[in-house]
Short mmCIF file of C-alpha atoms and ligand atoms in Angstrom, two decimals:
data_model
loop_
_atom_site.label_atom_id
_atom_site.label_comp_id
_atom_site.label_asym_id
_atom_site.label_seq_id
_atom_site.Cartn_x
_atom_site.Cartn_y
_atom_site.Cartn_z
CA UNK A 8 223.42 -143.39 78.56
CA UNK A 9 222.80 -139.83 79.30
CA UNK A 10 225.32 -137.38 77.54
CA UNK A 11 225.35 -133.21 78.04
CA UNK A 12 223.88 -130.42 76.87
CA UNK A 13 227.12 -129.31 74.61
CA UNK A 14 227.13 -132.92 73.05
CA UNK A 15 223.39 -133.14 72.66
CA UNK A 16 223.72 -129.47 70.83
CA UNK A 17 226.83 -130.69 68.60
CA UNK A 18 224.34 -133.68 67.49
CA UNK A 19 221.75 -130.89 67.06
CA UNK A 20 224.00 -128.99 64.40
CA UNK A 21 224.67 -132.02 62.72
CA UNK A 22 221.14 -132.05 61.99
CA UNK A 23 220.77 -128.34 61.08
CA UNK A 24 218.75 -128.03 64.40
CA UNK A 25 219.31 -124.49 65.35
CA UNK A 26 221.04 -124.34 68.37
CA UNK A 27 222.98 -120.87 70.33
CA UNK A 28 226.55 -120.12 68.89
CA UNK A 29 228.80 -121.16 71.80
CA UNK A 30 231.52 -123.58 73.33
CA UNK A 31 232.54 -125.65 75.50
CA UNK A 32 235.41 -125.13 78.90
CA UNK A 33 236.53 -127.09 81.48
CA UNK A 34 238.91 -123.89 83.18
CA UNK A 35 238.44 -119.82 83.10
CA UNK A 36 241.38 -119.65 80.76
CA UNK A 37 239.07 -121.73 78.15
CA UNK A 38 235.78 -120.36 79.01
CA UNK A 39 237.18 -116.55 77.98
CA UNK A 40 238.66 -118.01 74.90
CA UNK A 41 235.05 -119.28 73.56
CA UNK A 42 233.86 -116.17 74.63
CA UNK A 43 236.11 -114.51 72.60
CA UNK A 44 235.41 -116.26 69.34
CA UNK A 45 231.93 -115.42 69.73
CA UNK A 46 230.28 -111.66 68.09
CA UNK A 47 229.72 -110.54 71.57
CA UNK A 48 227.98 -109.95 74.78
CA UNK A 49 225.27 -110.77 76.42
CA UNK A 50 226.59 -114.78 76.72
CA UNK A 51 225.16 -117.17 79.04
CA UNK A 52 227.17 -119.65 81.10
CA UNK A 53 225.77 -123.13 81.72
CA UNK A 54 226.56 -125.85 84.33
CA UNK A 55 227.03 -128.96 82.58
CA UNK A 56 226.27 -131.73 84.92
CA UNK A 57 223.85 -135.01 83.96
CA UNK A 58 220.82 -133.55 85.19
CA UNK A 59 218.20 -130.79 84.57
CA UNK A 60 217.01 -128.33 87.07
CA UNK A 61 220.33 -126.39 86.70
CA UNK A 62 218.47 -122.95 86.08
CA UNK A 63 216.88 -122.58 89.46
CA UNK A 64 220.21 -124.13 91.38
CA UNK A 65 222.40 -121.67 90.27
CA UNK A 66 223.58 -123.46 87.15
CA UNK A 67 222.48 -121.36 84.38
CA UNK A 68 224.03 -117.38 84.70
CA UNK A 69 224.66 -114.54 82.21
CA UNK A 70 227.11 -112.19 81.39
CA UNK A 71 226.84 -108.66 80.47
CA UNK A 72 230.93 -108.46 80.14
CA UNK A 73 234.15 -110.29 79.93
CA UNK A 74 234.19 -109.48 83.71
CA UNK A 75 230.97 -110.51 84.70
CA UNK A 76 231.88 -113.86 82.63
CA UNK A 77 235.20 -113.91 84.49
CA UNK A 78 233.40 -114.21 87.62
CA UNK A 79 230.68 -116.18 87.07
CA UNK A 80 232.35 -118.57 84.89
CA UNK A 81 234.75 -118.83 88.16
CA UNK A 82 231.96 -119.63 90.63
CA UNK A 83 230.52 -122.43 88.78
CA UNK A 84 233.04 -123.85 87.45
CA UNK A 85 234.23 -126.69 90.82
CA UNK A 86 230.90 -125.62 92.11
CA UNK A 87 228.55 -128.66 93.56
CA UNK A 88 225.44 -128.43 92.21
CA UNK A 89 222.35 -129.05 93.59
CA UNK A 90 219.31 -130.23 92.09
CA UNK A 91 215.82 -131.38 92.54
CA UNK A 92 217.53 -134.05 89.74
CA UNK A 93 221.05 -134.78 91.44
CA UNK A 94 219.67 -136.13 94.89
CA UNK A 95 221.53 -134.41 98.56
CA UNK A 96 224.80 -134.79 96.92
CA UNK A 97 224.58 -133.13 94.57
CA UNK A 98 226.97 -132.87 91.24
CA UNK A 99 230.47 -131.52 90.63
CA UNK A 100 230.46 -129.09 87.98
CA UNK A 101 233.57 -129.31 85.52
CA UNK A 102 232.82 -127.98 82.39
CA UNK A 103 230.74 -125.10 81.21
CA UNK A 104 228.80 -124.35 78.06
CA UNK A 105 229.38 -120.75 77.26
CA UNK A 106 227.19 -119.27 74.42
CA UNK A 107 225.71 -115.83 73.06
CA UNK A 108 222.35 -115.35 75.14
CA UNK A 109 218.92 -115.80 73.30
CA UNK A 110 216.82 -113.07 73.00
CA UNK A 111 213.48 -114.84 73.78
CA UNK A 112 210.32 -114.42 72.54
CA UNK A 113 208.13 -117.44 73.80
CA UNK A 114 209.38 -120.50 75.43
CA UNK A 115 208.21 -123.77 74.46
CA UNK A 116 208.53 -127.12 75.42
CA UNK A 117 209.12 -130.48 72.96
CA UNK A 118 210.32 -133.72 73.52
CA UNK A 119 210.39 -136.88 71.46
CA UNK A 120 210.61 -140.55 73.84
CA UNK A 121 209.85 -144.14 73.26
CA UNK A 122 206.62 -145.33 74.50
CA UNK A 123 206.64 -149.13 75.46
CA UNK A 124 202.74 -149.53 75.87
CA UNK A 125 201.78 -148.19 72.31
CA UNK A 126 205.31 -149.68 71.17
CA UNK A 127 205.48 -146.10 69.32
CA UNK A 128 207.86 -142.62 69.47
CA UNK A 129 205.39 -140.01 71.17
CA UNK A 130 206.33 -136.37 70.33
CA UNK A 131 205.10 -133.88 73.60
CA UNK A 132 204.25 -130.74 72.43
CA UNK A 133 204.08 -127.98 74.99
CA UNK A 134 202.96 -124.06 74.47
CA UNK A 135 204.33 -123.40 77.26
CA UNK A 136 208.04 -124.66 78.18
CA UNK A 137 210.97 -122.95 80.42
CA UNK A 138 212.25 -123.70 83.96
CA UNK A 139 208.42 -124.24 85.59
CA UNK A 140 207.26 -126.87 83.21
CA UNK A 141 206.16 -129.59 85.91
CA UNK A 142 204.02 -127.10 88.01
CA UNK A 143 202.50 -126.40 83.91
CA UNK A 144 202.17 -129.83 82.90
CA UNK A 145 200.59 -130.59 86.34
CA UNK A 146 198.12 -127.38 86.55
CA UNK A 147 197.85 -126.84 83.05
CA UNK A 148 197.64 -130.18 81.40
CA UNK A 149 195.84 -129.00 78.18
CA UNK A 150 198.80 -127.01 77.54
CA UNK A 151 200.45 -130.10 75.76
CA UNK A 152 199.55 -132.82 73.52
CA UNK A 153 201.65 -136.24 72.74
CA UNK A 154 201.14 -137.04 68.73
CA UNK A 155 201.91 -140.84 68.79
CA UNK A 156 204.55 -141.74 65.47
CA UNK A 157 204.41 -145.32 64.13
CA UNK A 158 208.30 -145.93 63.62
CA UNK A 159 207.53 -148.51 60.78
CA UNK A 160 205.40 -145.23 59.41
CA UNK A 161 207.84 -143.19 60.40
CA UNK A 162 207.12 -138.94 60.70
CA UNK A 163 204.14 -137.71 58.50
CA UNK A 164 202.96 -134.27 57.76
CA UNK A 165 199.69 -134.77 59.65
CA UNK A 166 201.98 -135.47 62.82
CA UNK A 167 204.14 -132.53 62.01
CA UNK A 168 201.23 -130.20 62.16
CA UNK A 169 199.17 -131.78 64.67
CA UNK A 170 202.47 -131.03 66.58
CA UNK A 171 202.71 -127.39 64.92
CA UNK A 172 199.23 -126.94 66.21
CA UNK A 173 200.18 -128.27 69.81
CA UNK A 174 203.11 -125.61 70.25
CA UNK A 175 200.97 -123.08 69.42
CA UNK A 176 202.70 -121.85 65.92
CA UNK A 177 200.82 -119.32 64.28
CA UNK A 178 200.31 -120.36 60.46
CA UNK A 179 202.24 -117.40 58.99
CA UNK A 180 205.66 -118.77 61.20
CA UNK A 181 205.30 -121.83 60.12
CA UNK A 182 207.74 -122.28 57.13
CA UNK A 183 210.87 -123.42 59.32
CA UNK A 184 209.34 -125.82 61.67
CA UNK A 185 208.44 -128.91 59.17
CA UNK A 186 212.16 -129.25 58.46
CA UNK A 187 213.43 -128.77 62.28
CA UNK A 188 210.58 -131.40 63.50
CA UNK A 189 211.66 -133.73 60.66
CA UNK A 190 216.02 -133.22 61.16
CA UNK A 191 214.62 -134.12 64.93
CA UNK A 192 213.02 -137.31 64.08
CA UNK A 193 215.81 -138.45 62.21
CA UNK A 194 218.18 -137.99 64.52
CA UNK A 195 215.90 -140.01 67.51
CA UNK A 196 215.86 -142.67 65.20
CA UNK A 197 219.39 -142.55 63.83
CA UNK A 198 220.91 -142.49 66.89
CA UNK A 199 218.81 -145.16 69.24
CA UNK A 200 217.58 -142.42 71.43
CA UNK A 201 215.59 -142.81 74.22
CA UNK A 202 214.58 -139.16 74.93
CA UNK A 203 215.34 -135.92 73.41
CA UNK A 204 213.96 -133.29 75.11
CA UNK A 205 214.05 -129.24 74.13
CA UNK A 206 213.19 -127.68 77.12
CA UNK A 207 213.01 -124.62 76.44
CA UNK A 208 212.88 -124.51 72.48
CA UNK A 209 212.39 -120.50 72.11
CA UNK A 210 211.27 -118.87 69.31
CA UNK A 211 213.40 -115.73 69.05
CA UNK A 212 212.16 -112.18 68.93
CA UNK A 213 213.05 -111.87 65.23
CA UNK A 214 210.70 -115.00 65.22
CA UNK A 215 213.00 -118.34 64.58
CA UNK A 216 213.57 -121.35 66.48
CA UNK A 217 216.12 -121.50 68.29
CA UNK A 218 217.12 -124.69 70.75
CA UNK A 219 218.23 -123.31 74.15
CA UNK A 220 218.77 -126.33 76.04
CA UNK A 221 219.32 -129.95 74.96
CA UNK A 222 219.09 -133.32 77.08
CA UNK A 223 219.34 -136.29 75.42
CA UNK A 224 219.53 -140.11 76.44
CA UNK A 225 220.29 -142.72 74.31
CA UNK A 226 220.01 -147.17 74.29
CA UNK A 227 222.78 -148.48 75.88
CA UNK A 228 221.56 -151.68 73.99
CA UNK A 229 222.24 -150.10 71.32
CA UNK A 230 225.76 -148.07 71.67
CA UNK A 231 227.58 -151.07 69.86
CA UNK A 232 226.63 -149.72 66.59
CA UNK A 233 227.42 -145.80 68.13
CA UNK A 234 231.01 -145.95 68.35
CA UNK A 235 230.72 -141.82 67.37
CA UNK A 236 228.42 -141.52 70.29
CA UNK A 237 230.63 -143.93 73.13
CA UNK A 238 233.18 -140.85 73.18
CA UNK A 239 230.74 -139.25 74.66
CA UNK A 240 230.31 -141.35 78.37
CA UNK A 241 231.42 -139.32 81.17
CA UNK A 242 232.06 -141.73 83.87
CA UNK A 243 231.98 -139.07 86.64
CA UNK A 244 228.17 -138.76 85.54
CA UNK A 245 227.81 -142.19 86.35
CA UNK A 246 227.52 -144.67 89.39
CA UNK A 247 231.69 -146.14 89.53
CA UNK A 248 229.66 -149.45 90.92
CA UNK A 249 227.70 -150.14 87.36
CA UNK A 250 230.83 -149.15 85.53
CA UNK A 251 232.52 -151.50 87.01
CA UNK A 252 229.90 -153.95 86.66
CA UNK A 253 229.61 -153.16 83.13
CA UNK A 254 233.57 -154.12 82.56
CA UNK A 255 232.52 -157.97 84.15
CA UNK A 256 229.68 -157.85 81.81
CA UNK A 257 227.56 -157.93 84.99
CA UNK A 258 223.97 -156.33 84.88
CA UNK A 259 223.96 -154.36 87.66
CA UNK A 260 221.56 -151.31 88.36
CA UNK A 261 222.42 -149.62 91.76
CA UNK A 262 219.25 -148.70 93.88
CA UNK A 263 218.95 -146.85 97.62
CA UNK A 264 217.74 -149.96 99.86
CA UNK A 265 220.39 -152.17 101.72
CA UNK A 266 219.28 -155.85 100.96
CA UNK A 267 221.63 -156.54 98.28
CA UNK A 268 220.35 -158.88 95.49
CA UNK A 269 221.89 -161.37 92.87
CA UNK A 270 219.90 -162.91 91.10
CA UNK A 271 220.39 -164.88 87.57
CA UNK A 272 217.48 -163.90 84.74
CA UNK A 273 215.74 -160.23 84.76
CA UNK A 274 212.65 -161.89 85.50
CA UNK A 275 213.64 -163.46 88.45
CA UNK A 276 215.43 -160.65 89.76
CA UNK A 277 212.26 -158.76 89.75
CA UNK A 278 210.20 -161.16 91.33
CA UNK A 279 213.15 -161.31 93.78
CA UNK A 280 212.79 -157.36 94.25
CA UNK A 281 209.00 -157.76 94.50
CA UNK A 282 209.31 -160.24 97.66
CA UNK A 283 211.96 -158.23 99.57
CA UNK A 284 209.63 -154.98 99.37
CA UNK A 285 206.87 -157.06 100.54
CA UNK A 286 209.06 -158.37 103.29
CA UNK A 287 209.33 -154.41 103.99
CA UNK A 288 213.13 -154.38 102.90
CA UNK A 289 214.32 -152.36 100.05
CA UNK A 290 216.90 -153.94 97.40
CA UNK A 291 219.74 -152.28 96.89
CA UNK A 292 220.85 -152.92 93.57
CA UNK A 293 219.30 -155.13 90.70
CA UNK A 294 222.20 -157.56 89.71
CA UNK A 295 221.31 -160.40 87.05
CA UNK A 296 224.30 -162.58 86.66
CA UNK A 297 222.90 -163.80 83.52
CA UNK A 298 222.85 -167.69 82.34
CA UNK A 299 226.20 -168.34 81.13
CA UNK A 300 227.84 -167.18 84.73
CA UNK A 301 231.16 -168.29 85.75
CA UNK A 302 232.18 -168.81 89.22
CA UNK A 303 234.51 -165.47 88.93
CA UNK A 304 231.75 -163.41 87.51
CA UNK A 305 229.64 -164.52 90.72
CA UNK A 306 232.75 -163.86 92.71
CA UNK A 307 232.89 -160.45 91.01
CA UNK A 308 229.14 -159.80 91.50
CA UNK A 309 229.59 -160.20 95.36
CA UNK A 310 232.32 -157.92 95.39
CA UNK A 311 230.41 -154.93 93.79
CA UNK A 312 227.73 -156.01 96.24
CA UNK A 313 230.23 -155.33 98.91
CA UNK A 314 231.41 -152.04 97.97
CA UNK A 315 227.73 -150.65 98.55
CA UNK A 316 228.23 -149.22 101.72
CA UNK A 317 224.48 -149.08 102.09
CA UNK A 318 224.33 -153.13 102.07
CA UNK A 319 223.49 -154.47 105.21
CA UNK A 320 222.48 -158.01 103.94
CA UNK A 321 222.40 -160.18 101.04
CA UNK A 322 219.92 -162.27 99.04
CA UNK A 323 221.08 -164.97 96.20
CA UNK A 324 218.67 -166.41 94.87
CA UNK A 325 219.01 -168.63 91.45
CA UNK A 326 217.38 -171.19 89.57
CA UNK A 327 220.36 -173.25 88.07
CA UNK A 328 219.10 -174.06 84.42
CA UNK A 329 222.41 -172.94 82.47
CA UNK A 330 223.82 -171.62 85.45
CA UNK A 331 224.40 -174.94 87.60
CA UNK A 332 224.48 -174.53 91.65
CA UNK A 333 227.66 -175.88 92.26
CA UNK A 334 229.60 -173.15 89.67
CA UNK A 335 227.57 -170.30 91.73
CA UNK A 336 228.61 -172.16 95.27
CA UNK A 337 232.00 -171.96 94.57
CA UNK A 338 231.71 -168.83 93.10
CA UNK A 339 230.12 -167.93 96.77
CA UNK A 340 233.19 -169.54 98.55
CA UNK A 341 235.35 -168.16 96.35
CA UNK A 342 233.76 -164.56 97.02
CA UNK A 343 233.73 -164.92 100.84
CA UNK A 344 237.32 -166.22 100.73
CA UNK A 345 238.60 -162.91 98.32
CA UNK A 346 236.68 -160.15 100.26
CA UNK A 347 235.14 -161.53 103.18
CA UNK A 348 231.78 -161.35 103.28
CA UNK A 349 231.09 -159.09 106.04
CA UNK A 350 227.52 -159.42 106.01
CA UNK A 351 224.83 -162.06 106.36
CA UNK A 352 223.80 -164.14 103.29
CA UNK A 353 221.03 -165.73 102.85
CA UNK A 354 220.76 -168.51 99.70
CA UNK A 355 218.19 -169.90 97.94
CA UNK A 356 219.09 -172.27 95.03
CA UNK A 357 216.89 -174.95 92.98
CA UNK A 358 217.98 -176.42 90.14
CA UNK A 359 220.31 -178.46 88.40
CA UNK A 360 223.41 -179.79 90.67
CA UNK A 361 221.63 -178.09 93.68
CA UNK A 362 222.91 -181.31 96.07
CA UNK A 363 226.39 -180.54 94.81
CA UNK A 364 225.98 -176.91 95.49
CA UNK A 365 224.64 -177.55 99.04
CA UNK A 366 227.44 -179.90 99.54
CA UNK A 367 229.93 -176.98 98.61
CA UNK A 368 228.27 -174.39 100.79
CA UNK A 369 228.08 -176.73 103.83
CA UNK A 370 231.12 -177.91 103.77
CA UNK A 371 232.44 -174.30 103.25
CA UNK A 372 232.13 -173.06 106.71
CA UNK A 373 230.92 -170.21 106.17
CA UNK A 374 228.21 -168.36 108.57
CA UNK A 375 225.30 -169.21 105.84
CA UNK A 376 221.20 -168.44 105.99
CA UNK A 377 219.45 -171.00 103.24
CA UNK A 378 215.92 -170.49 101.89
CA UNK A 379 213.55 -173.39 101.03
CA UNK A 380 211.74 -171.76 98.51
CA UNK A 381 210.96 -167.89 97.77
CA UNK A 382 208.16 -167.72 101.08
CA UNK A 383 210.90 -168.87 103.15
CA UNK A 384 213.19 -166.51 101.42
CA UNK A 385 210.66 -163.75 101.80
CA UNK A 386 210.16 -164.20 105.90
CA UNK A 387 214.10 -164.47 106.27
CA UNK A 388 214.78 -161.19 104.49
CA UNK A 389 213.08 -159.58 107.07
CA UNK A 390 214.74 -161.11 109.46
CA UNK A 391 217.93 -160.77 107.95
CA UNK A 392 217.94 -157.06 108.07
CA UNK A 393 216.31 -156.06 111.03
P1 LIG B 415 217.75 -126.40 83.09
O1 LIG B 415 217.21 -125.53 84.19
O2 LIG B 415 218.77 -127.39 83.60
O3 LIG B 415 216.68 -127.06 82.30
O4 LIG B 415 218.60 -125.41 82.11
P2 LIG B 415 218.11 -124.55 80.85
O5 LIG B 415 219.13 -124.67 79.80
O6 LIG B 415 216.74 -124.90 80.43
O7 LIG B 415 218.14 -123.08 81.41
C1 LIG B 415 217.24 -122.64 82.42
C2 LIG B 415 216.47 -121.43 81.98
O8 LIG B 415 217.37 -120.35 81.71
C3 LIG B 415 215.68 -121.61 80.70
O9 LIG B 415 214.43 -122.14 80.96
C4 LIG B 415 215.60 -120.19 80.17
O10 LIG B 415 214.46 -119.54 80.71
C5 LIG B 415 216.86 -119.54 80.70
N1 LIG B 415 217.86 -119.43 79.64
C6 LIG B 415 218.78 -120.34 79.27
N2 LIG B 415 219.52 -119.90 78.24
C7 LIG B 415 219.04 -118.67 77.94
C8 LIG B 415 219.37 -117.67 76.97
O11 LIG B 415 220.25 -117.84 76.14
N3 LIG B 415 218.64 -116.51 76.99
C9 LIG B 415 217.65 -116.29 77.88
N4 LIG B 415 216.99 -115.15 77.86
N5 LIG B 415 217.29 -117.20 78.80
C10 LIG B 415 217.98 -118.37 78.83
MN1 LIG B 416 215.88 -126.89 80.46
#
């Protein structure tokens, strides 16, 4: 789950990360009301949307005045939002961050994510951070350095200056920075995050450190034990199809192709993925309907399907171990009796009470394509969606 900037920055204070002075505002009314608890002018008015890129859209402006913020504040505020980050559509704006401008001295770039190949938290240093930091990291590689952290270790000082060295912090500056790097760790950890990035963490002209922006995303797997941090969803940042699949306890993952895909076990819905791209189809969602499916939760599945308007076909495929073939068929029937299914499907099933299931489909009427195996599966894809 991704959360914004003004969360992400009230998590920073918690930790005595230094963050700008500021607030947030979902109208003008509220957006001049932080601005007038705050010491003064210049402020800077931030688009608070899900992704990053805001600066060079138009997402990030200042204000020399309680005009200028009037105005401003106005314009994005309702705006949509386009991003290299948002795709076409873009993002309704509808809340600001308002806060008292940084003076900045150097920008600088740090991020802390978890690393499944070295099963470790790597901490990306950058000397050089701000709004062009993939053209750096892609010119100017050398710029950064990742300092791998055990997290059965957990942060030592060797990491915190082999970091220290990597932002390029002079030696006499450095007296702040152990306790900033360490609050950070502690709150990756604490809160199941999978990425906190400061992007650009400045260090002022009167020579602090100061976090100007703040994107964090943490485990979903993990929110249970976060019930602090669930206030902080904001379902118009997210896909309405995987909320909804997440009330039916149904794994779903929306993607851009049209072959829609259920599937039960992750596995097997990735090998399913696999054969549709090499049928030269693209999936459009990832939906694993898990073992212990019911014949609603199928039905359910197949109505999320449905309400992809990109779908222009559909692939079952399941191995009935737990999940026997005849409770998915008449989940299937069910389905096609509820909403109709208004485009072709094409089933492949193996497993226990696969005759029964057969029976149930056959007998069902309904305009079915069946599979033999996955090959079979593969060529009729294609076909399918043509
Ligand atoms: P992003 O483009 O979505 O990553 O949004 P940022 O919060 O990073 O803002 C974009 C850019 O605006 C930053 O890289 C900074 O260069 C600049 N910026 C943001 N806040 C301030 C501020 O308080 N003072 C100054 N001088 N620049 C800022
Ligand atoms: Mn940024």
């Amino acid at each position: 789950m991704k959360i914004h900037e003004y969360q992400a920055k009230e998590l920073f204070r918690r930790y005595a990360i230094p963050v700008p002075e500021g607030g947030v505002a979902a109208t003008l009314d509220e957006a001049l009301a932080v601005a007038d608890t705050l010491p003064g002018y210049p402020l800077v008015i931030k688009a608070q949307i899900h992704a990053g890129g805001r600066g060079r859209a138009g997402g990030v402006k200042f204000a020399a005045n309680r005009d200028e913020l009037q105005r401003r504040a106005c314009k994005i505020l309702g705006m949509t939002l386009v991003t290299p980050q948002t795709g076409p559509e873009g993002r309704l704006v509808q809340r600001v961050l308002v806060e008292q401008a940084a003076d900045i001295g150097r920008e600088l770039y740090l991020s802390l994510l978890t690393d499944r190949a070295t099963a470790s938290i790597v901490i990306m240093a950058g000397s050089a951070g701000g709004m062009d930091i993939e053209k750096t990291a892609a010119t100017m590689p050398d710029k950064f350095i990742k300092v791998q952290v055990n997290p059965l270790q957990g942060l030592q000082p060797h990491h915190i200056r082999q970091v220290l060295f990597g932002l390029g912090i002079p030696p006499d500056t450095m007296k702040q920075w152990p306790a900033l790097l360490a609050a950070l760790y502690r709150l990756f950890v604490e809160n199941d995050c999978l990425l906190v990035e400061i992007n650009p963490l400045i260090i002022t002209g009167a020579g602090s450190p100061l976090a100007v922006d703040a994107k964090i995303e943490l485990d979903d797997n993990a929110l249970f034990r976060h019930a602090d941090l669930l206030t902080y969803r904001d379902l118009h940042e997210e896909d309405p199809l995987e909320t909804r699949a997440r009330e039916y306890n149904l794994n779903y993952i929306r993607l851009s192709g049209n072959v829609g895909v259920m599937v039960n076990g992750a596995g097997l819905a990735m090998a399913t993925m696999d054969i549709i791209k090499k049928a030269g189809a693209e999936p459009a969602n990832f939906l694993d309907v898990g073992g212990g499916t019911t014949a609603e939760m199928v039905e359910k599945g197949f109505a999320i399907i449905l309400s992809d308007q990109n779908v222009t076909g559909i692939l079952v495929n399941i191995f009935g171990g737990i999940l026997r073939c005849d409770v998915l068929a008449r989940g299937i029937v069910e389905a096609a009796n509820k909403c109709g299914i208004s485009v072709p499907l094409l089933i492949r099933m193996e497993g226990t009470n696969v005759e029964q299931g057969r029976k149930i489909l056959a007998d069902s009427g309904l305009p079915l394509i069946t599979a033999v195996d996955l090959a079979d599966a593969a060529a009729k894809v294609a076909e399918m969606v043509a």
